[in-house]
């Protein structure tokens, strides 16, 4: 009986093709993961920027003084934006939960970060002037102490950061 042993293994070409296919699939997966993280960061920064726009719009078009307060909410265990009227931060007319997946912070003029997403004594609070839409005040506090901040709100997710610039004189704000 003549039995042929077919015990050759893989050829070099087969191994190279397999490695090339694995490289393409891995590159695609990494690319998709990066796009998802980038999209999440953009969405988080957009929520913060939209809330600022809401306060400015309400101040310019409605009766009363409207404000913005961003701080850690112990009940929801996440960073939350409160939109309030007439200085009444205890009774907001709108509440926006930002979730616990990102980091939200401000920096002082020396570049030291103060996180708004972990400590309930840190917060960012501001109002707009009714006459021209400029910022009436911007107050950042950490453990009850005022922070001389650099006029940015930082939003961080998965190692990437988006900055929201607050222009005091005009009341404009935009994502950089």
Coordinates of C-alpha atoms in Angstrom, one line a residue:
X1 CA 0.0 0.0 0.0
X2 CA 1.3 3.3 -1.0
X3 CA 0.2 6.0 1.4
X4 CA 1.2 9.5 0.8
X5 CA 2.0 11.6 3.9
X6 CA 0.4 15.0 3.5
X7 CA 2.2 16.5 6.5
X8 CA 3.6 19.7 4.9
X9 CA 2.3 22.4 7.3
X10 CA 1.6 26.0 6.1
X11 CA 3.5 27.6 3.2
X12 CA 5.2 31.0 3.6
X13 CA 2.6 32.6 1.4
X14 CA -0.3 31.3 3.5
X15 CA 1.3 32.7 6.7
X16 CA 2.0 36.1 5.1
X17 CA -1.6 36.4 3.8
X18 CA -3.0 35.4 7.2
X19 CA -0.8 38.0 9.0
X20 CA -1.9 40.7 6.4
X21 CA -5.6 39.9 7.0
X22 CA -5.1 40.1 10.8
X23 CA -3.3 43.5 10.4
X24 CA -6.1 44.9 8.4
X25 CA -8.8 43.7 10.8
X26 CA -6.8 45.0 13.8
X27 CA -6.3 48.4 12.2
X28 CA -10.0 48.6 11.4
X29 CA -10.9 47.8 15.0
X30 CA -8.5 50.4 16.4
X31 CA -9.8 53.0 14.0
X32 CA -13.5 52.3 15.0
X33 CA -12.6 52.4 18.7
X34 CA -10.8 55.8 18.2
X35 CA -13.8 57.2 16.3
X36 CA -16.2 56.1 19.0
X37 CA -14.1 57.8 21.7
X38 CA -13.8 60.9 19.6
X39 CA -17.5 61.0 19.0
X40 CA -18.2 60.6 22.7
X41 CA -15.8 63.4 23.7
X42 CA -17.4 65.7 21.0
X43 CA -20.9 64.9 22.4
X44 CA -19.9 65.6 26.0
X45 CA -18.3 69.0 25.1
X46 CA -21.4 69.8 22.9
X47 CA -23.7 69.2 25.9
X48 CA -21.7 71.6 28.1
X49 CA -21.5 74.2 25.3
X50 CA -25.3 73.9 24.5
X51 CA -26.1 74.4 28.2
X52 CA -24.1 77.7 28.2
X53 CA -25.9 78.8 25.0
X54 CA -29.3 78.0 26.7
X55 CA -28.4 80.2 29.7
X56 CA -27.2 83.1 27.5
X57 CA -30.3 82.8 25.2
X58 CA -32.7 82.7 28.2
X59 CA -31.0 85.7 29.8
X60 CA -31.3 87.8 26.6
X61 CA -34.8 86.8 25.7
X62 CA -36.7 86.1 28.9
X63 CA -37.6 88.0 32.1
X64 CA -35.3 87.4 35.1
X65 CA -31.7 86.5 35.5
X66 CA -30.6 83.1 34.4
X67 CA -27.5 81.2 35.5
X68 CA -25.4 78.1 35.1
X69 CA -24.0 75.9 37.8
X70 CA -21.8 72.8 37.0
X71 CA -20.9 70.5 39.9
X72 CA -20.7 67.0 41.1
X73 CA -24.1 65.6 42.1
X74 CA -23.9 63.1 45.0
X75 CA -27.4 61.7 44.3
X76 CA -26.6 60.8 40.7
X77 CA -22.9 60.1 41.2
X78 CA -22.0 62.2 38.2
X79 CA -21.2 65.7 37.0
X80 CA -24.4 67.7 36.5
X81 CA -25.3 71.1 35.0
X82 CA -28.0 73.1 36.7
X83 CA -29.7 76.0 34.9
X84 CA -31.3 78.3 37.4
X85 CA -33.3 81.5 37.5
X86 CA -32.9 84.6 39.6
X87 CA -29.9 83.3 41.6
X88 CA -31.9 80.3 43.0
X89 CA -29.3 77.5 42.5
X90 CA -31.3 75.3 44.9
X91 CA -34.3 75.1 42.5
X92 CA -33.0 74.7 38.9
X93 CA -35.4 74.9 36.0
X94 CA -33.3 72.6 33.9
X95 CA -30.9 69.8 35.0
X96 CA -28.5 68.1 32.5
X97 CA -26.7 65.0 33.7
X98 CA -23.3 64.7 32.0
X99 CA -22.6 61.2 33.2
X100 CA -19.6 59.8 35.0
X101 CA -17.6 58.6 32.0
X102 CA -15.8 61.8 31.3
X103 CA -13.8 64.3 33.3
X104 CA -14.8 68.0 33.6
X105 CA -12.4 70.5 35.0
X106 CA -11.2 74.1 35.1
X107 CA -7.6 75.3 35.6
X108 CA -6.2 78.2 37.5
X109 CA -3.8 80.7 35.9
X110 CA -0.9 78.4 36.9
X111 CA -2.4 75.4 35.1
X112 CA -3.5 73.4 38.2
X113 CA -6.7 71.5 37.4
X114 CA -9.8 71.5 39.6
X115 CA -12.1 68.6 38.8
X116 CA -15.8 69.3 38.7
X117 CA -16.7 65.6 38.3
X118 CA -15.5 64.1 41.6
X119 CA -15.7 66.5 44.5
X120 CA -19.0 68.0 45.4
X121 CA -17.3 71.1 46.8
X122 CA -15.9 72.1 43.4
X123 CA -18.1 74.0 41.0
X124 CA -18.4 76.4 38.2
X125 CA -21.1 79.1 38.3
X126 CA -21.8 82.0 36.0
X127 CA -24.4 84.5 34.7
X128 CA -24.8 86.8 31.7
X129 CA -25.5 90.5 31.5
X130 CA -29.1 91.1 30.3
X131 CA -28.1 94.2 28.3
X132 CA -25.3 92.8 26.1
X133 CA -24.9 89.1 26.7
X134 CA -21.4 89.4 28.2
X135 CA -20.5 87.4 31.3
X136 CA -21.7 89.1 34.4
X137 CA -19.5 86.8 36.4
X138 CA -17.7 83.5 36.1
X139 CA -16.9 81.8 39.5
X140 CA -15.0 78.6 39.9
X141 CA -14.6 77.3 43.5
X142 CA -12.7 74.4 45.0
X143 CA -13.6 73.5 48.6
X144 CA -15.2 76.9 49.1
X145 CA -12.2 78.8 47.8
X146 CA -12.4 81.0 44.6
X147 CA -10.2 79.9 41.7
X148 CA -8.7 82.5 39.4
X149 CA -9.4 80.4 36.3
X150 CA -8.1 80.6 32.8
X151 CA -11.5 81.0 31.1
X152 CA -11.7 77.4 29.7
X153 CA -13.8 74.5 30.6
X154 CA -12.0 71.3 29.9
X155 CA -13.8 68.1 28.9
X156 CA -11.7 64.9 28.9
X157 CA -12.5 61.4 27.8
X158 CA -10.2 58.5 27.1
X159 CA -7.1 60.6 27.3
X160 CA -8.3 63.3 24.8
X161 CA -9.4 66.8 25.8
X162 CA -11.7 69.4 24.3
X163 CA -11.6 72.9 25.6
X164 CA -14.6 75.3 25.7
X165 CA -13.4 78.9 25.6
X166 CA -15.4 81.5 27.6
X167 CA -14.8 85.0 26.4
X168 CA -15.7 87.3 29.3
X169 CA -16.2 90.6 27.4
X170 CA -18.6 89.3 24.8
X171 CA -20.2 86.3 26.4
X172 CA -19.2 84.2 23.4
X173 CA -18.1 80.6 24.0
X174 CA -16.9 77.9 21.6
X175 CA -15.3 74.5 21.5
X176 CA -11.7 74.5 20.5

